[in-house]
PDB file of C-alpha atoms and ligand atoms in Angstrom:
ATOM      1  CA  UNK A 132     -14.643 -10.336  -9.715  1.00 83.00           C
ATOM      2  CA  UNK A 133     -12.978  -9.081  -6.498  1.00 97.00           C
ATOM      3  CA  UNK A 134     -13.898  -7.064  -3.833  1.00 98.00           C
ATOM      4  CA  UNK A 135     -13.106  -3.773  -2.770  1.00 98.00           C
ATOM      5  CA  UNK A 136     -13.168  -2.647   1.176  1.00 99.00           C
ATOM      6  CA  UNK A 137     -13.345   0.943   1.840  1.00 98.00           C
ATOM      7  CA  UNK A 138     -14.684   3.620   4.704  1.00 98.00           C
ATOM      8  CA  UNK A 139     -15.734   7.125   3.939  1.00 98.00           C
ATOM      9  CA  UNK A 140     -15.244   7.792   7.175  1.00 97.00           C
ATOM     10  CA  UNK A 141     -11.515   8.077   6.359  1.00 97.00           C
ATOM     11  CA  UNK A 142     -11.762  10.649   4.099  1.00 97.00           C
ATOM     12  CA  UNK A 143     -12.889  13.171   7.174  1.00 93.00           C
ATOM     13  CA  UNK A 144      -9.005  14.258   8.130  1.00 93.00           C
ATOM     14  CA  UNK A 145      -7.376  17.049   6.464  1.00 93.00           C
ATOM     15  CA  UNK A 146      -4.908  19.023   6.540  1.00 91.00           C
ATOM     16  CA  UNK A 147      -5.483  22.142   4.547  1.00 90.00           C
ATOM     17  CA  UNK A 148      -2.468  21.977   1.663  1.00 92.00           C
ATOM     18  CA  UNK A 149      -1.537  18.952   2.234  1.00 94.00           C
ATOM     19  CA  UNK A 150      -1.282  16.556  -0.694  1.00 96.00           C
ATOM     20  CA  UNK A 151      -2.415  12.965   1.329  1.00 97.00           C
ATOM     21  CA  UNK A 152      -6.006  14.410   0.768  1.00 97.00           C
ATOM     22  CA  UNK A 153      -9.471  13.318   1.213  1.00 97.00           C
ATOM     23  CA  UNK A 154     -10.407  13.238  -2.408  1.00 98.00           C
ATOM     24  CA  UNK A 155      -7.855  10.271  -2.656  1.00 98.00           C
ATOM     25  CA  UNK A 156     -10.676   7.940  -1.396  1.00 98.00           C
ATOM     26  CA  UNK A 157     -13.893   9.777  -1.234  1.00 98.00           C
ATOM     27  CA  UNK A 158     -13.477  10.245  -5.733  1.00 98.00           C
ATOM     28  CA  UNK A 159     -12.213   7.145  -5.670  1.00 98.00           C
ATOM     29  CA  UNK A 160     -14.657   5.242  -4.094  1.00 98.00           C
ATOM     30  CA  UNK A 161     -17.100   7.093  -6.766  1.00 98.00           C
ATOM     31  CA  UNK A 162     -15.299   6.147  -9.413  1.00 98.00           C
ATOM     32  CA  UNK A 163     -15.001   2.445  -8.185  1.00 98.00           C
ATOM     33  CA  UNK A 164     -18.643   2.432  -7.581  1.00 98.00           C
ATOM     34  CA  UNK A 165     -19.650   3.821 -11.090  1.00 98.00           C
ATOM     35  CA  UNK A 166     -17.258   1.072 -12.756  1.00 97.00           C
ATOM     36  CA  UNK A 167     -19.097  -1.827 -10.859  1.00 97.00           C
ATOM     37  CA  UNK A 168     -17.084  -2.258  -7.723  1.00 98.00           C
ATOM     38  CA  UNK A 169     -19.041  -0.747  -5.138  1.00 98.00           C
ATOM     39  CA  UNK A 170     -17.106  -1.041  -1.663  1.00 98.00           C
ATOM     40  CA  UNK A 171     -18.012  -2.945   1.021  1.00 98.00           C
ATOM     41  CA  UNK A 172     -17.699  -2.132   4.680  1.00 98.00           C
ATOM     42  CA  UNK A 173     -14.496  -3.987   6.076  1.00 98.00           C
ATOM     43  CA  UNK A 174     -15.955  -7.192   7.658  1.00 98.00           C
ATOM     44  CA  UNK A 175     -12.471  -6.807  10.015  1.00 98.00           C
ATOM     45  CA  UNK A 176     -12.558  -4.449  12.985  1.00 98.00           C
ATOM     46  CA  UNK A 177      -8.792  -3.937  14.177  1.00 98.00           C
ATOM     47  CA  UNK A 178      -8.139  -3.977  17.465  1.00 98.00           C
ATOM     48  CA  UNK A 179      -4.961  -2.225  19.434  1.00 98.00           C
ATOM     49  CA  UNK A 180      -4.011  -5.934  19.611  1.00 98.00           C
ATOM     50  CA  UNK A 181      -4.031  -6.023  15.812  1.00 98.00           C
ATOM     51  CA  UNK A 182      -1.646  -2.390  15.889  1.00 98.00           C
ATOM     52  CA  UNK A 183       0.464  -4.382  18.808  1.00 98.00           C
ATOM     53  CA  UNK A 184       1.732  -7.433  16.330  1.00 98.00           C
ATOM     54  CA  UNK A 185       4.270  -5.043  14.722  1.00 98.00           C
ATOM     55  CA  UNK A 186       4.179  -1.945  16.966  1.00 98.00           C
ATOM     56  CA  UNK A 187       5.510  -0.461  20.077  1.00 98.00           C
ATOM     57  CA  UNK A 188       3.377  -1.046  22.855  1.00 93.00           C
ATOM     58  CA  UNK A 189       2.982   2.812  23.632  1.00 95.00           C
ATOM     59  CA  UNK A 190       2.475   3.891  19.524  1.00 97.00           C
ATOM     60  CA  UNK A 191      -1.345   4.134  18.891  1.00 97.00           C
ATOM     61  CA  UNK A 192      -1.447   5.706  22.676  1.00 96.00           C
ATOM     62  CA  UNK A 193       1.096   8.244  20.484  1.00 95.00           C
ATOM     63  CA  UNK A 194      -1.025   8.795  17.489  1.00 96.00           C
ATOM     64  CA  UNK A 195      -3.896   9.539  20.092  1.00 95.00           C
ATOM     65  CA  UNK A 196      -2.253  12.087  22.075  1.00 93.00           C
ATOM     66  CA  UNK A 197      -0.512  13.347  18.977  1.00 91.00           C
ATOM     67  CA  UNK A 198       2.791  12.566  20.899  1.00 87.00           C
ATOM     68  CA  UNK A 199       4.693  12.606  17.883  1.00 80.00           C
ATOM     69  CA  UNK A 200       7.074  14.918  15.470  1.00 76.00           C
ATOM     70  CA  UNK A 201       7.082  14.455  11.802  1.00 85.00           C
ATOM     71  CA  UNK A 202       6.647  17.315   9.697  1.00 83.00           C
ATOM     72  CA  UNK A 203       4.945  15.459   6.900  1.00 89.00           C
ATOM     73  CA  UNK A 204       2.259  13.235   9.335  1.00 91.00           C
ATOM     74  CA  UNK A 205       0.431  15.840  11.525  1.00 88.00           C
ATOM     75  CA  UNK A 206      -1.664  15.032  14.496  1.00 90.00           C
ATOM     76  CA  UNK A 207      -5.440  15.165  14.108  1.00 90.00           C
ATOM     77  CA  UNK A 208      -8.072  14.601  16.973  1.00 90.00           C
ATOM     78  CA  UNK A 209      -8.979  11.196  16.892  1.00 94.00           C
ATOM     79  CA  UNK A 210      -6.715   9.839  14.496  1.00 95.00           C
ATOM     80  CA  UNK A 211      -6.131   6.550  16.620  1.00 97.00           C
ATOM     81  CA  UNK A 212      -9.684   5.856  15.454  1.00 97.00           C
ATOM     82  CA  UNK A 213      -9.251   6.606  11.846  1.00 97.00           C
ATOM     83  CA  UNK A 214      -5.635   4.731  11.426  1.00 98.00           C
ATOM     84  CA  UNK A 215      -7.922   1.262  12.584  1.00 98.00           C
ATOM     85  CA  UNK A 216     -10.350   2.074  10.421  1.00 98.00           C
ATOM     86  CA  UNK A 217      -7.621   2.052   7.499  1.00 98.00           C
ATOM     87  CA  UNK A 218      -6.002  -0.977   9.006  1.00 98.00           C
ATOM     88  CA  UNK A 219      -9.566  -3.090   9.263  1.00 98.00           C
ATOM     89  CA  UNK A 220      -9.494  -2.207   5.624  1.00 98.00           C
ATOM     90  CA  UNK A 221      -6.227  -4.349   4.700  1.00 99.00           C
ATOM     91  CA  UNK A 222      -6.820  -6.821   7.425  1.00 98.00           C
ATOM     92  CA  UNK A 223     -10.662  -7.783   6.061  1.00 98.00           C
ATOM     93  CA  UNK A 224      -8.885  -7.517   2.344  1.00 99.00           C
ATOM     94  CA  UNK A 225      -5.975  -9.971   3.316  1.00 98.00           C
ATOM     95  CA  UNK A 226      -9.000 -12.345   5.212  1.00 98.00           C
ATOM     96  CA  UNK A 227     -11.049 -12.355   1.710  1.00 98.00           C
ATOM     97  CA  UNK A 228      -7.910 -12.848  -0.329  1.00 98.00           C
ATOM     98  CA  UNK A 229      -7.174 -15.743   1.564  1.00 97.00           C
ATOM     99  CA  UNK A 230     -11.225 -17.118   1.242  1.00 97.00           C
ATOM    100  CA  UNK A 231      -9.885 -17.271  -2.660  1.00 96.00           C
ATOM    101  CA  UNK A 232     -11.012 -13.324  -3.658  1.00 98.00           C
ATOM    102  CA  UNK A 233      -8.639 -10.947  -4.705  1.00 98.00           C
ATOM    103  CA  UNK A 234      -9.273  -7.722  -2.558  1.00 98.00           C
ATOM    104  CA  UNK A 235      -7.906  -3.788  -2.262  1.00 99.00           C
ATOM    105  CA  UNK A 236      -8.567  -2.019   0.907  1.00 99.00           C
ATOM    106  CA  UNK A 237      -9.266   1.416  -0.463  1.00 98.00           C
ATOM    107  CA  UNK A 238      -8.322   3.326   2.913  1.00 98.00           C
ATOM    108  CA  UNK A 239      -6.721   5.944   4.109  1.00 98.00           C
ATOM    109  CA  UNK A 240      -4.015   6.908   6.159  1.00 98.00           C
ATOM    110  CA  UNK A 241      -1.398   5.114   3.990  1.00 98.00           C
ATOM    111  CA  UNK A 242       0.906   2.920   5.956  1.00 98.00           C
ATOM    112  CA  UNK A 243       4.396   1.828   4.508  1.00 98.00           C
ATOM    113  CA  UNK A 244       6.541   4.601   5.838  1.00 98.00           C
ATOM    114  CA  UNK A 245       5.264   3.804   9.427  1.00 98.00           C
ATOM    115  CA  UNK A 246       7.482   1.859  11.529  1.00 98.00           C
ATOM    116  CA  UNK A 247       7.407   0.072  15.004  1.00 98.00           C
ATOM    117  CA  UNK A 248       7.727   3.312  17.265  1.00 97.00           C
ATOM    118  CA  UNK A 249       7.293   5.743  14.233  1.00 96.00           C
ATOM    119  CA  UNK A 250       5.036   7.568  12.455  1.00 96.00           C
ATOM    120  CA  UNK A 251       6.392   8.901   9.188  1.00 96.00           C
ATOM    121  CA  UNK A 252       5.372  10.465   5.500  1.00 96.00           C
ATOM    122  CA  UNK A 253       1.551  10.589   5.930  1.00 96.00           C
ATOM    123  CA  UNK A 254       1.642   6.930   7.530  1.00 97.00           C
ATOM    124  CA  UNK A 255       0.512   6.380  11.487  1.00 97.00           C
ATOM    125  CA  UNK A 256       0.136   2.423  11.541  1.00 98.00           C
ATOM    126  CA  UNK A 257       1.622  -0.014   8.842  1.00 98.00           C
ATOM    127  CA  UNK A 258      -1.544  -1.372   7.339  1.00 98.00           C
ATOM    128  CA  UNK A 259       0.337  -3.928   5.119  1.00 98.00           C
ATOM    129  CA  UNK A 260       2.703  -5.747   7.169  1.00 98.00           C
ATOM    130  CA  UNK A 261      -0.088  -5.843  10.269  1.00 98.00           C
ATOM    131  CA  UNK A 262      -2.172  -7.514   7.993  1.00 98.00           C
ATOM    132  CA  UNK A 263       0.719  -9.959   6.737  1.00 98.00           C
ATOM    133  CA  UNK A 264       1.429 -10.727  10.465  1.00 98.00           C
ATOM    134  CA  UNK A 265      -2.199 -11.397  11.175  1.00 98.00           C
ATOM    135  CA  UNK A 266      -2.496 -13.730   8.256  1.00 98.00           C
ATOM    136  CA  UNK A 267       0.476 -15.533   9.363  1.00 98.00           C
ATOM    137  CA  UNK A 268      -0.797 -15.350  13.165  1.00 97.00           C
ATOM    138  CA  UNK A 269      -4.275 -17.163  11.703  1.00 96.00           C
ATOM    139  CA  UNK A 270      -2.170 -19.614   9.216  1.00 97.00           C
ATOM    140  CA  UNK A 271       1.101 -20.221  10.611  1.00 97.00           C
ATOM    141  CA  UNK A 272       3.395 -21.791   8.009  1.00 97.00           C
ATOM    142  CA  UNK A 273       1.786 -19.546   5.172  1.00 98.00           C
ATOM    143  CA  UNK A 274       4.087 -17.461   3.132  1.00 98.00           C
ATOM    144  CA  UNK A 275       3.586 -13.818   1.994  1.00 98.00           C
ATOM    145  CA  UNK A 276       5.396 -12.215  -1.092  1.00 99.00           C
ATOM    146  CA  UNK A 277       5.268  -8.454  -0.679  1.00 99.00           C
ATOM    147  CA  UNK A 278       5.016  -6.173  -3.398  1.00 99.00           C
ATOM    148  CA  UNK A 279       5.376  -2.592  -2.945  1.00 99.00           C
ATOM    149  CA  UNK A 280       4.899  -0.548  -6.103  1.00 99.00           C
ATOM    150  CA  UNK A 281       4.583   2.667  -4.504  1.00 98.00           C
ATOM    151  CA  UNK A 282       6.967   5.577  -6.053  1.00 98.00           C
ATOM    152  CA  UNK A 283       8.580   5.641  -2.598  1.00 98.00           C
ATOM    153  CA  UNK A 284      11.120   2.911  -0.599  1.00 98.00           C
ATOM    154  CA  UNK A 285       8.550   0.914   1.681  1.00 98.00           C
ATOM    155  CA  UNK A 286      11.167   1.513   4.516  1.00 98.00           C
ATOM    156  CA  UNK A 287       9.076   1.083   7.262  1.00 98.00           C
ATOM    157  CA  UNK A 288       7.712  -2.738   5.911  1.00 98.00           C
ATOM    158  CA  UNK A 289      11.078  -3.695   5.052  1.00 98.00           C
ATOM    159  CA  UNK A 290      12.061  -2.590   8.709  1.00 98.00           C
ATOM    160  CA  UNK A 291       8.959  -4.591  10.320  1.00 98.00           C
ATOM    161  CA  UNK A 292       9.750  -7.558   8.234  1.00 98.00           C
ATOM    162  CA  UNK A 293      13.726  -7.657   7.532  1.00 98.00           C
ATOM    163  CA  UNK A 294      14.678 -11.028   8.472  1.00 98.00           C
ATOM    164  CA  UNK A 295      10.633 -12.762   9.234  1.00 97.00           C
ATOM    165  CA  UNK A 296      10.258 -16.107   8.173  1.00 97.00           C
ATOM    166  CA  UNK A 297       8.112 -16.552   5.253  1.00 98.00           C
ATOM    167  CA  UNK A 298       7.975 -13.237   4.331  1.00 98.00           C
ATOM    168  CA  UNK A 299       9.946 -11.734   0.791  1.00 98.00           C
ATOM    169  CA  UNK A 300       9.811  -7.970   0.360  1.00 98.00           C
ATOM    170  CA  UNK A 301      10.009  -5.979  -2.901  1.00 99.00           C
ATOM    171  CA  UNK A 302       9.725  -2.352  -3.592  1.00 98.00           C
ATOM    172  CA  UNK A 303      10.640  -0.554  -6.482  1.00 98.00           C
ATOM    173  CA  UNK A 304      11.050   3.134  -6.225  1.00 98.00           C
ATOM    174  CA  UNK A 305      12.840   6.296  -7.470  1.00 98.00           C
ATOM    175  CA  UNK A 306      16.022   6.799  -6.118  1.00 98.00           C
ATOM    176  CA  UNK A 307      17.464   8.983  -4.461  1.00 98.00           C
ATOM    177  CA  UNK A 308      14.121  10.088  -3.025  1.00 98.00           C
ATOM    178  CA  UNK A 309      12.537  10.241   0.161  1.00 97.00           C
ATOM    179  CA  UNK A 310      12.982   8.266   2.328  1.00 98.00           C
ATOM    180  CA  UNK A 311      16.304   7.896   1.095  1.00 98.00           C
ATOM    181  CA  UNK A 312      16.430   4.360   1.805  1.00 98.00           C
ATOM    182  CA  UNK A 313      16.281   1.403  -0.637  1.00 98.00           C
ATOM    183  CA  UNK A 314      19.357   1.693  -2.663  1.00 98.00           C
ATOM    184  CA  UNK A 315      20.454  -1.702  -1.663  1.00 98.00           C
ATOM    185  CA  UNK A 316      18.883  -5.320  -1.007  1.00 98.00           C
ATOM    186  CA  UNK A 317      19.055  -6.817   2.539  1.00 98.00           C
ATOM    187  CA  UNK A 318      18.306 -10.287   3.367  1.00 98.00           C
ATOM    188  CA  UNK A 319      14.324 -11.026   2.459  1.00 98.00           C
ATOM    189  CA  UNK A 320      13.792  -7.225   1.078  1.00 98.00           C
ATOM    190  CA  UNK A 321      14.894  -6.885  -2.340  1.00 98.00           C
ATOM    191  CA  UNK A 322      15.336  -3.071  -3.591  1.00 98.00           C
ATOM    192  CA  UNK A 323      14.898  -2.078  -7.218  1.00 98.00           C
ATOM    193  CA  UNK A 324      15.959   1.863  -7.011  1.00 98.00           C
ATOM    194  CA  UNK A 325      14.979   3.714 -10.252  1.00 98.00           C
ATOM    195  CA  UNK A 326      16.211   6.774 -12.076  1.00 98.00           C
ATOM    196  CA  UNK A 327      13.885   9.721 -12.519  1.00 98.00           C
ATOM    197  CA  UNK A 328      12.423  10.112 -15.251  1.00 98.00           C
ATOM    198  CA  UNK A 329      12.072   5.972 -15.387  1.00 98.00           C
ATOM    199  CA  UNK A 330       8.606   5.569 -18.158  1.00 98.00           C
ATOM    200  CA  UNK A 331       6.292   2.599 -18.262  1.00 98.00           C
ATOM    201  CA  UNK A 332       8.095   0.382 -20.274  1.00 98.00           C
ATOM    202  CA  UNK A 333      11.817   0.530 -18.500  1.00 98.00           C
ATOM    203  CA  UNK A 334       9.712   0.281 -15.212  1.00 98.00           C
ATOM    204  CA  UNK A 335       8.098  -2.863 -16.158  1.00 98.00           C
ATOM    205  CA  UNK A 336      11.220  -4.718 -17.484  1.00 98.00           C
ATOM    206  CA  UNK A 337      12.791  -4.414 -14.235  1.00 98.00           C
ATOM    207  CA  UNK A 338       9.867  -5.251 -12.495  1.00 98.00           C
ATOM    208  CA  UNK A 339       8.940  -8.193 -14.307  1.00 98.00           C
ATOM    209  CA  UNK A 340      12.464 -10.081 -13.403  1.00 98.00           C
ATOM    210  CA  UNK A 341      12.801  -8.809  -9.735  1.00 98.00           C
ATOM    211  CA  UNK A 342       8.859  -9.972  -9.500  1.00 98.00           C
ATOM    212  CA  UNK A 343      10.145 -13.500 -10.312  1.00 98.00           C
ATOM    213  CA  UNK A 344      12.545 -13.572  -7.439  1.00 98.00           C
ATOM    214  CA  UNK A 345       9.572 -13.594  -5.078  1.00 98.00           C
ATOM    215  CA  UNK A 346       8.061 -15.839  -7.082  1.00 98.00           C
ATOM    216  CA  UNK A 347      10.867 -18.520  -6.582  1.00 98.00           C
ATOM    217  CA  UNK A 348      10.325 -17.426  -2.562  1.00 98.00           C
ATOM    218  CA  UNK A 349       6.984 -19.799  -3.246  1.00 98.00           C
ATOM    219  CA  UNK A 350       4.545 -17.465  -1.632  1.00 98.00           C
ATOM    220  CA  UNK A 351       1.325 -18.923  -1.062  1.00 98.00           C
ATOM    221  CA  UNK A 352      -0.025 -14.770  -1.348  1.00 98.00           C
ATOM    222  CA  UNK A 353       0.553 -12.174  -2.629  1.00 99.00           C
ATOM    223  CA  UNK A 354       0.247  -8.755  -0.330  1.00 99.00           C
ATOM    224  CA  UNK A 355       0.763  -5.730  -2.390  1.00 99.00           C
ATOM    225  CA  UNK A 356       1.209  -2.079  -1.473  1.00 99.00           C
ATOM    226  CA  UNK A 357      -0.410  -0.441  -4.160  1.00 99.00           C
ATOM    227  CA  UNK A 358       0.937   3.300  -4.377  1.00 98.00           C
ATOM    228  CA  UNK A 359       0.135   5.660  -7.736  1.00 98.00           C
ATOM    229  CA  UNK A 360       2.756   8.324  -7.202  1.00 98.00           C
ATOM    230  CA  UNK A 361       5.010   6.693  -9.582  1.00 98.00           C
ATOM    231  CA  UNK A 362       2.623   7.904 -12.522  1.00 98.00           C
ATOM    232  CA  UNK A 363       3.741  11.059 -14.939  1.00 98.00           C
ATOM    233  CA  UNK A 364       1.199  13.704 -13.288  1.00 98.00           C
ATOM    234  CA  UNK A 365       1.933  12.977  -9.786  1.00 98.00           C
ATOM    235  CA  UNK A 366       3.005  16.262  -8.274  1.00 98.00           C
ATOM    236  CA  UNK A 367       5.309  14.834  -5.324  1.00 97.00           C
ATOM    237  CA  UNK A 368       7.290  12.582  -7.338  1.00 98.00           C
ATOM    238  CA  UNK A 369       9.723  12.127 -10.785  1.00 98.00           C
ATOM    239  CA  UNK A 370       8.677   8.322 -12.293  1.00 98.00           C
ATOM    240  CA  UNK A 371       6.608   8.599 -15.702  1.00 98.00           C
ATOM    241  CA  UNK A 372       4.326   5.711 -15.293  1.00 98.00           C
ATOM    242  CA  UNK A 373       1.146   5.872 -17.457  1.00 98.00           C
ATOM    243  CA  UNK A 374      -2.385   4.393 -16.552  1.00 98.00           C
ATOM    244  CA  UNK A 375      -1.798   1.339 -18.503  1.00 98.00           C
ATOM    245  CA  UNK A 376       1.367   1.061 -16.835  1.00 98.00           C
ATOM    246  CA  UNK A 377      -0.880  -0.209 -13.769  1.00 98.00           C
ATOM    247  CA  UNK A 378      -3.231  -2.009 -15.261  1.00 98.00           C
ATOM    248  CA  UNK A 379       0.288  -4.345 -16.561  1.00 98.00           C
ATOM    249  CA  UNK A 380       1.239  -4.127 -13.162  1.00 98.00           C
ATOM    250  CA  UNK A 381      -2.272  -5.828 -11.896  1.00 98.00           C
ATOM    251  CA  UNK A 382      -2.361  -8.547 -14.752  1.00 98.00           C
ATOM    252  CA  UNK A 383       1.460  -9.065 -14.401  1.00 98.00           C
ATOM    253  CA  UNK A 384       0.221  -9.976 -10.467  1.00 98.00           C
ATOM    254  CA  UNK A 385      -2.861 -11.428 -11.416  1.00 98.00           C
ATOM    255  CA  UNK A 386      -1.576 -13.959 -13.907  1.00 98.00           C
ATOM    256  CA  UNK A 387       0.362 -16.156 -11.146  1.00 98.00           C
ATOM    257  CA  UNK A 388      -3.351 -16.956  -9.579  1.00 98.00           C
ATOM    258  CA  UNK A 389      -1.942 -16.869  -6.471  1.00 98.00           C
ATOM    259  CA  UNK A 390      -4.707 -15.465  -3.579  1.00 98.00           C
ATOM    260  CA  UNK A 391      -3.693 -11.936  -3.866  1.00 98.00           C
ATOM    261  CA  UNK A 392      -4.554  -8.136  -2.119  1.00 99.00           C
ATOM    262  CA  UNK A 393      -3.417  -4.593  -2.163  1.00 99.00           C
ATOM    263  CA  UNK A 394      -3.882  -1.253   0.104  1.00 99.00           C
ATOM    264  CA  UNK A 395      -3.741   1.959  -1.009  1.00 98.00           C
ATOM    265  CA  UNK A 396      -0.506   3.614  -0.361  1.00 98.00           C
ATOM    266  CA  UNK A 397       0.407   6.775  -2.180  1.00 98.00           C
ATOM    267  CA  UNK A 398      -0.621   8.708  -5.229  1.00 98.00           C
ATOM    268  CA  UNK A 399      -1.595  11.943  -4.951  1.00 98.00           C
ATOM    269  CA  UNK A 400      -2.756  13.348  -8.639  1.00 98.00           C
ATOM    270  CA  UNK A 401      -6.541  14.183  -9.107  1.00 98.00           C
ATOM    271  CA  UNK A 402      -6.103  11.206 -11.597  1.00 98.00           C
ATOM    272  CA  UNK A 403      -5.950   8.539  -8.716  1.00 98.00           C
ATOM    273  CA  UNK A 404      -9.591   7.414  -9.303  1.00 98.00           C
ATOM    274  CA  UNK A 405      -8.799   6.403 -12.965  1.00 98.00           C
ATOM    275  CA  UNK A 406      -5.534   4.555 -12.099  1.00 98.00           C
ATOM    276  CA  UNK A 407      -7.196   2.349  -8.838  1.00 98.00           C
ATOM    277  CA  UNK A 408      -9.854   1.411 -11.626  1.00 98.00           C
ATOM    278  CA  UNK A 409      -7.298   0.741 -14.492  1.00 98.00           C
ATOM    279  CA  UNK A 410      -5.269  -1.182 -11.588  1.00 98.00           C
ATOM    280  CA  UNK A 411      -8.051  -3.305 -10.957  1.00 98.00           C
ATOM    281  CA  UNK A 412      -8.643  -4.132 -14.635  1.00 98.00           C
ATOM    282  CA  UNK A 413      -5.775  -5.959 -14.025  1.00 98.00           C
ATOM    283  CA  UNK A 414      -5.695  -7.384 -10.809  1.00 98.00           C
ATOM    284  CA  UNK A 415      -9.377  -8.558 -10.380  1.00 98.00           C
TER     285      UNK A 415
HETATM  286 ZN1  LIG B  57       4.659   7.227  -2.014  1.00 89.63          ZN
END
């Protein structure tokens, strides 16, 4: 069935203009609701403990004070508060995924960008590989396969996880594109960088292959950063994914039956709602 974790309190930061919008959860969690998978409350409350498995010790302090400069990532009051909120998301989805039910924390901010001192492209903490860490913190010996679908390198994952035991890393993203990273493979992190223009079907036969090479890692779950800006309408990006495209995407991770989550990442059209849902069609 699965289970979706989400907090509308997330969707209370704005900047005006900018495309990493409220709307991104507040329609989606509408949309999620009307289609049957009303979210829950996470049942995880992060700590600054949680933020201090992969972080500097003075970097939530940082997104507090807004002691920080990235064009892209502003600094809103309170927005220490909000990043944990987005984090308990993935943590309580990783926890459930583990119980045996596959689980999206439908949060925001977004996290893969953000590295250990660094706040960067709409991301303040790195939901995703916190909640890989905690998971291997509670089960130690458990392996993770990472999937990172978002239209963008995951360059602040792969930099919080190059070289971790138990942990394989793949993103596939357009190339050359911000962050500018990803054009080669490095230890654990596997890159797939991908022409614009790149439609549904060529992106799928490279995934599909690549995919398999963290399948023959053996993880015992699968943690998945789920970002939509690879699809046609997306206004900050060049990939020309369709809905189904993601829907594949889900079933393609959903037919290994391995315990499995995702958090939102990117994916800014007004669409969003309808490709989370057609996601889960898959992945549930
Ligand atoms: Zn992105």
């Amino acid at each position: 069935m699965g289970k979706v974790f989400s907090d509308l309190k997330t969707a209370r930061y704005g900047a005006s203009g900018h495309p990493e919008a409220p709307f991104r959860v507040s329609r989606t969690h509408e949309r999620l609701t009307a289609a049957g998978h009303a979210p829950s409350l996470p049942s995880i409350a992060a700590t600054a403990e949680d933020a201090a498995l992969l972080h500097g010790e003075g970097h939530l302090a940082s997104i507090r004070t807004g002691a920080f400069l990235d064009a892209d990532t502003p600094a809103f009051p309170g927005m220490d508060e909000i990043a944990l909120i987005s984090l308990s998301g993935a943590l309580s989805a990783g926890s459930s995924a583990l119980a045996g039910e596959a689980s999206l924390s439908l949060m925001r901010p977004p996290g893969h960008h953000a590295g250990k001192d660094r706040v960067a492209g709409f991301c303040y903490l790195n939901n995703l590989a916190l909640a890989a860490a905690r998971l291997q913190k509670t089960k130690p010996g458990l392996k993770i396969g990472i999937v990172d679908f978002d239209v963008h390198h995951g360059d602040g994952t792969q930099s919080l996880v190059l070289g971790r035991p138990g942990v394989s890393f793949l993103s596939l993203h357009q190339f050359p594109l911000y962050p500018g990273t990803g054009g080669e493979s490095a230890g654990n992190c596997l890159n797939v960088p991908l022409p614009e223009g790149t439609d549904g079907d060529r992106y799928l036969r490279s995934f599909e292959p690549a995919f398999g090479k963290i399948l023959a890692t053996k993880p015992d779950i699968l943690a998945v950063s789920a970002g939509f800006d690879a699809y046609k309408e997306d206004p900050i990006a060049g990939l020309k994914l369709d809905k189904t495209t993601f829907k594949r995407i889900g079933a393609l991770l959903a037919q290994t039956k391995l315990p499995r989550f995702a958090v939102l990442e990117g994916g800014y059209s007004e669409d969003l709602p309808l490709l989370v849902e057609s996601f889960l069609d898959g992945f549930f």
